Short mmCIF file of C-alpha atoms in Angstrom, two decimals:
data_model
loop_
_atom_site.label_atom_id
_atom_site.label_comp_id
_atom_site.label_asym_id
_atom_site.label_seq_id
_atom_site.Cartn_x
_atom_site.Cartn_y
_atom_site.Cartn_z
CA MET A 179 -14.52 8.39 74.33
CA GLU A 180 -18.35 8.53 74.05
CA ASN A 181 -20.24 6.71 71.33
CA THR A 182 -20.14 8.20 67.88
CA LEU A 183 -23.64 7.01 67.17
CA GLN A 184 -24.88 9.26 69.97
CA ALA A 185 -22.76 12.29 69.09
CA VAL A 186 -23.38 12.40 65.33
CA PRO A 187 -26.89 12.43 63.86
CA GLN A 188 -27.42 9.97 61.11
CA ASN A 189 -28.56 12.69 58.71
CA TRP A 190 -25.02 14.00 58.62
CA TYR A 191 -23.82 10.74 57.15
CA LEU A 192 -26.61 10.94 54.52
CA VAL A 193 -25.46 14.46 53.56
CA LEU A 194 -21.78 13.42 53.46
CA SER A 195 -22.34 10.51 51.23
CA THR A 196 -24.72 12.46 48.97
CA LEU A 197 -22.02 15.13 48.64
CA LEU A 198 -19.34 12.50 47.75
CA PHE A 199 -21.67 10.97 45.18
CA CYS A 200 -22.27 14.30 43.54
CA ILE A 201 -18.49 15.05 43.44
CA GLY A 202 -18.10 11.66 41.70
CA ILE A 203 -20.77 12.66 39.17
CA MET A 204 -19.08 16.01 38.65
CA GLY A 205 -15.81 14.30 38.01
CA VAL A 206 -17.25 11.92 35.42
CA LEU A 207 -18.70 14.99 33.53
CA PHE A 208 -15.74 17.26 34.20
CA ARG A 209 -12.76 15.18 33.05
CA ARG A 210 -11.84 13.71 29.62
CA ASN A 211 -9.24 11.28 30.75
CA ALA A 212 -10.86 7.75 30.92
CA ILE A 213 -8.68 6.63 33.82
CA ILE A 214 -9.88 9.53 35.98
CA ILE A 215 -13.47 8.80 35.00
CA LEU A 216 -12.92 5.25 36.38
CA MET A 217 -11.55 6.73 39.60
CA CYS A 218 -14.59 8.96 40.01
CA ILE A 219 -16.83 5.89 39.54
CA GLU A 220 -14.83 4.33 42.46
CA LEU A 221 -15.55 7.48 44.48
CA MET A 222 -19.32 7.06 43.83
CA LEU A 223 -19.20 3.36 44.89
CA ASN A 224 -17.48 4.41 48.03
CA SER A 225 -20.05 6.87 48.90
CA VAL A 226 -22.70 4.22 48.64
CA ASN A 227 -20.58 1.91 50.87
CA LEU A 228 -20.34 4.65 53.50
CA LEU A 229 -24.10 5.07 53.42
CA LEU A 230 -24.70 1.32 53.80
CA VAL A 231 -22.21 1.13 56.69
CA SER A 232 -23.86 4.09 58.47
CA PHE A 233 -27.31 2.50 58.18
CA SER A 234 -25.96 -0.74 59.41
CA ALA A 235 -24.37 0.87 62.42
CA TYR A 236 -27.38 2.95 63.45
CA SER A 237 -29.76 0.02 63.17
CA GLY A 238 -27.46 -2.44 64.89
CA ASN A 239 -27.69 -4.99 62.13
CA SER A 240 -24.53 -6.20 60.25
CA ASP A 241 -26.37 -7.09 57.05
CA GLY A 242 -25.38 -3.79 55.50
CA GLN A 243 -21.70 -4.56 56.07
CA VAL A 244 -21.99 -7.85 54.13
CA PHE A 245 -23.56 -5.87 51.24
CA VAL A 246 -20.46 -3.49 51.33
CA PHE A 247 -18.33 -6.61 51.08
CA PHE A 248 -20.03 -7.70 47.84
CA ILE A 249 -19.80 -4.12 46.45
CA MET A 250 -16.09 -4.20 47.10
CA VAL A 251 -15.88 -7.57 45.18
CA VAL A 252 -17.68 -6.19 42.24
CA ALA A 253 -15.60 -2.86 42.29
CA ALA A 254 -12.41 -4.85 42.30
CA ALA A 255 -13.42 -6.94 39.30
CA GLU A 256 -14.73 -3.91 37.52
CA VAL A 257 -11.39 -2.03 37.93
CA ALA A 258 -9.40 -4.99 36.81
CA VAL A 259 -11.34 -5.35 33.54
CA GLY A 260 -11.68 -1.59 33.03
CA LEU A 261 -7.97 -1.03 33.30
CA ALA A 262 -7.26 -3.94 30.98
CA LEU A 263 -9.61 -2.32 28.40
CA MET A 264 -7.86 1.03 28.96
CA MET A 265 -4.46 -0.61 28.17
CA SER A 266 -5.70 -2.10 24.92
CA ILE A 267 -7.39 1.17 23.97
CA TYR A 268 -4.19 3.01 24.59
CA ARG A 269 -2.35 0.48 22.49
CA ASN A 270 -4.72 1.16 19.50
CA ALA A 271 -5.39 4.88 19.91
CA ALA A 272 -2.29 6.10 21.72
CA SER A 273 -4.46 8.08 24.03
CA THR A 274 -6.92 7.79 26.97
CA ASP A 275 -8.93 10.83 25.87
CA ILE A 276 -12.63 9.78 25.65
CA ASN A 277 -13.16 12.04 22.62
CA VAL A 278 -11.00 9.73 20.56
CA LEU A 279 -13.46 7.01 21.07
CA ASN A 280 -16.42 8.55 19.37
CA LYS A 281 -17.07 6.01 16.62
CA LEU A 282 -20.19 4.78 18.32
CA LYS A 283 -21.53 8.29 18.90
CA TRP A 284 -24.82 9.02 17.15
CA MET B 6 -14.84 14.49 70.99
CA SER B 7 -16.10 12.01 68.38
CA LEU B 8 -18.22 14.82 66.85
CA TYR B 9 -15.02 16.74 66.14
CA LEU B 10 -13.41 13.52 64.82
CA PHE B 11 -16.35 13.03 62.44
CA LEU B 12 -16.22 16.68 61.30
CA THR B 13 -12.49 16.59 60.67
CA LEU B 14 -12.72 13.34 58.74
CA ALA B 15 -15.70 14.46 56.81
CA ILE B 16 -13.96 17.76 55.70
CA LEU B 17 -10.78 15.83 54.77
CA THR B 18 -12.95 13.41 52.72
CA ILE B 19 -14.63 16.19 50.81
CA ILE B 20 -11.47 18.10 50.20
CA SER B 21 -9.52 15.09 48.96
CA ALA B 22 -12.49 14.07 46.75
CA LEU B 23 -12.48 17.54 45.17
CA ALA B 24 -8.77 17.33 44.68
CA VAL B 25 -9.15 14.10 42.80
CA VAL B 26 -11.43 15.88 40.26
CA PHE B 27 -9.53 19.16 40.05
CA SER B 28 -5.84 18.18 40.00
CA LYS B 29 -4.18 18.60 36.59
CA ASN B 30 -1.79 15.67 36.82
CA PRO B 31 -3.36 12.16 36.89
CA MET B 32 -0.76 10.93 39.28
CA TYR B 33 -1.86 13.52 41.93
CA SER B 34 -5.54 12.43 41.33
CA VAL B 35 -4.57 8.85 42.25
CA LEU B 36 -2.66 10.00 45.35
CA TRP B 37 -5.62 12.19 46.55
CA LEU B 38 -8.00 9.28 45.90
CA ILE B 39 -5.76 7.14 48.29
CA VAL B 40 -6.12 9.96 50.94
CA CYS B 41 -9.92 9.91 50.42
CA PHE B 42 -10.04 6.11 50.94
CA PHE B 43 -8.05 6.35 54.14
CA THR B 44 -10.43 9.02 55.50
CA ILE B 45 -13.40 6.74 54.51
CA ALA B 46 -11.77 3.91 56.48
CA GLY B 47 -11.63 6.29 59.41
CA HIS B 48 -15.43 6.84 59.05
CA TYR B 49 -15.80 2.96 59.15
CA VAL B 50 -13.89 2.68 62.41
CA LEU B 51 -16.13 5.48 63.91
CA LEU B 52 -19.18 3.48 62.78
CA ASN B 53 -18.13 0.29 64.60
CA ALA B 54 -17.18 -1.44 61.34
CA GLN B 55 -13.58 -2.28 62.26
CA PHE B 56 -13.12 -5.34 60.11
CA LEU B 57 -14.65 -3.58 57.06
CA ALA B 58 -12.19 -0.68 57.64
CA ILE B 59 -9.22 -3.01 57.41
CA VAL B 60 -10.62 -4.88 54.45
CA HIS B 61 -11.30 -1.48 52.79
CA LEU B 62 -7.73 -0.41 53.32
CA ILE B 63 -6.25 -3.74 51.98
CA VAL B 64 -8.57 -3.88 48.92
CA TYR B 65 -8.72 -0.26 47.87
CA ALA B 66 -5.54 1.37 49.04
CA GLY B 67 -3.59 -1.90 48.72
CA ALA B 68 -4.80 -3.43 45.49
CA ILE B 69 -6.99 -1.16 43.44
CA MET B 70 -4.95 2.06 43.88
CA VAL B 71 -1.74 0.24 43.15
CA LEU B 72 -3.33 -0.94 39.91
CA PHE B 73 -4.33 2.57 39.04
CA LEU B 74 -0.86 3.98 39.86
CA PHE B 75 0.70 1.19 37.83
CA VAL B 76 -1.43 1.95 34.73
CA VAL B 77 -0.89 5.73 35.09
CA MET B 78 2.82 5.10 35.23
CA LEU B 79 2.90 2.59 32.42
CA LEU B 80 0.98 4.86 30.05
CA ASN B 81 3.21 7.80 31.12
CA LEU B 82 0.36 10.17 31.75
CA ASN B 83 1.17 13.63 33.14
CA ALA B 84 -0.16 17.12 33.14
CA ASP B 85 1.12 17.84 29.56
CA THR B 86 -0.82 14.87 28.00
CA GLU B 87 -3.96 15.69 29.94
CA PRO B 88 -6.88 16.50 27.61
CA HIS B 89 -9.05 19.49 28.61
CA LYS B 90 -12.60 20.29 28.09
CA SER B 91 -13.89 23.70 27.16
CA ASN B 92 -14.73 26.04 30.00
CA LEU B 93 -18.37 25.92 29.01
CA SER B 94 -18.76 22.24 29.47
CA LYS B 95 -16.76 22.41 32.69
CA ILE B 96 -19.24 24.97 34.16
CA ALA B 97 -22.16 22.91 32.76
CA SER B 98 -20.84 19.77 34.48
CA ALA B 99 -20.48 21.59 37.81
CA ILE B 100 -23.96 23.08 37.57
CA ALA B 101 -25.45 19.66 36.71
CA ALA B 102 -23.80 17.91 39.63
CA GLY B 103 -24.87 20.78 41.96
CA LEU B 104 -28.49 20.48 40.74
CA PHE B 105 -28.40 16.75 41.33
CA PHE B 106 -27.12 17.36 44.83
CA VAL B 107 -30.01 19.74 45.51
CA VAL B 108 -32.55 17.22 44.24
CA LEU B 109 -31.03 14.45 46.37
CA ILE B 110 -30.95 16.61 49.55
CA ALA B 111 -34.57 17.75 48.89
CA SER B 112 -35.69 14.16 48.50
CA ILE B 113 -33.85 13.15 51.76
CA ARG B 114 -35.54 16.00 53.59
CA ALA B 115 -38.94 15.00 52.15
CA THR B 116 -38.51 11.36 53.28
CA ALA B 117 -39.69 10.48 56.72
CA LEU B 118 -36.77 8.43 57.97
CA GLY B 119 -37.79 6.26 60.92
CA GLU B 120 -36.06 6.93 64.21
CA PHE B 121 -33.62 4.20 65.13
CA ASN B 122 -33.33 2.88 68.67
CA LEU B 123 -29.66 3.19 69.06
CA PRO B 124 -28.21 -0.34 69.44
CA ASN B 125 -26.42 -1.15 72.66
CA LYS B 126 -24.14 -3.76 71.26
CA THR B 127 -21.02 -2.43 69.56
CA ASN B 128 -19.54 -5.66 68.12
CA ILE B 129 -21.48 -5.77 64.86
CA GLY B 130 -18.41 -5.04 62.88
CA PHE B 131 -16.13 -7.65 64.36
CA VAL B 132 -14.86 -10.57 62.27
CA GLU B 133 -16.96 -12.95 64.24
CA GLU B 134 -20.37 -11.27 63.48
CA VAL B 135 -19.61 -10.44 59.89
CA GLY B 136 -18.09 -13.86 59.17
CA LYS B 137 -21.19 -15.68 60.70
CA LYS B 138 -23.46 -13.69 58.43
CA LEU B 139 -21.17 -14.14 55.39
CA PHE B 140 -20.98 -17.98 55.87
CA THR B 141 -24.65 -18.65 56.80
CA ASP B 142 -27.11 -16.19 55.34
CA PHE B 143 -24.93 -15.03 52.36
CA LEU B 144 -23.11 -18.19 51.55
CA LEU B 145 -24.41 -18.53 47.93
CA PRO B 146 -23.55 -14.96 46.91
CA PHE B 147 -20.20 -15.47 48.55
CA GLU B 148 -19.42 -18.52 46.45
CA ILE B 149 -20.78 -16.88 43.27
CA SER B 150 -18.48 -13.92 43.85
CA SER B 151 -15.43 -16.22 43.57
CA VAL B 152 -16.69 -17.20 40.03
CA LEU B 153 -17.00 -13.51 39.23
CA PHE B 154 -13.40 -12.94 40.30
CA LEU B 155 -12.28 -15.80 38.16
CA SER B 156 -14.07 -14.53 35.05
CA ALA B 157 -12.72 -10.96 35.73
CA MET B 158 -9.19 -12.39 35.99
CA ILE B 159 -9.51 -14.35 32.75
CA GLY B 160 -11.16 -11.45 31.00
CA SER B 161 -8.54 -8.90 31.89
CA VAL B 162 -5.69 -11.15 30.89
CA LEU B 163 -7.31 -11.77 27.57
CA LEU B 164 -8.07 -8.06 27.05
CA ALA B 165 -4.65 -6.77 28.00
CA LYS B 166 -2.77 -9.38 25.90
CA LYS B 167 -1.13 -8.27 22.76
CA GLU B 168 -3.03 -9.42 19.63
CA LYS B 169 -1.17 -11.45 17.12
CA LYS B 170 -0.86 -9.78 13.78
#
């Protein structure tokens, strides 16, 4: 099998990760369930990871892959805390609808 | 050959990401997100990041998505309990995301990206290379991230614990 780096232009990876990022943004604006909003944030983080890996592959330097490592660490910590928050919110409000949580709204 | 592989994976990624946003049942959203993560791991393999692909599968599909599934099942969320926005704000959100996409693509087109000389070594994604980088150049962030994990662990246990009345 020939090399992917020669067969696929790097711009295509740029467009793919931009599209994934925008789908994540649309999900955050589109849904009202807080858990799905968290999942869309994961989608956006992953599009950035894909972009970093593609730049690292096309420049032949593995620094970008180490950055992706740290993004994964932060994402895992974020999800753990976020889901714990969601559990305690559900216990108090009996719902994960973000419109219930509008006390801080101006 | 690898061009078709890339196109297939890219289309699958986009479709599963859209399915995450549009499925009515939160459970299906979680399952589609797992499909999306698998296709992204496929992209990593195509980009010579084999170790990262495995770590991605273990961390995302193995740990994070299980956590999501567990919470969705624990809270007993399904299509009936799913809150819905009005059609107007749905259309507005789709238009806003589309406009943002257009702006990003325009800025990418306007940017003069340097031409890369394609590297001839393909082992940048192996454990050896990434591990060397991680334990020499990035040793301090690596150690600090363990503290971050510890604080996240303590924080989530404290947050999810039942308060005493």
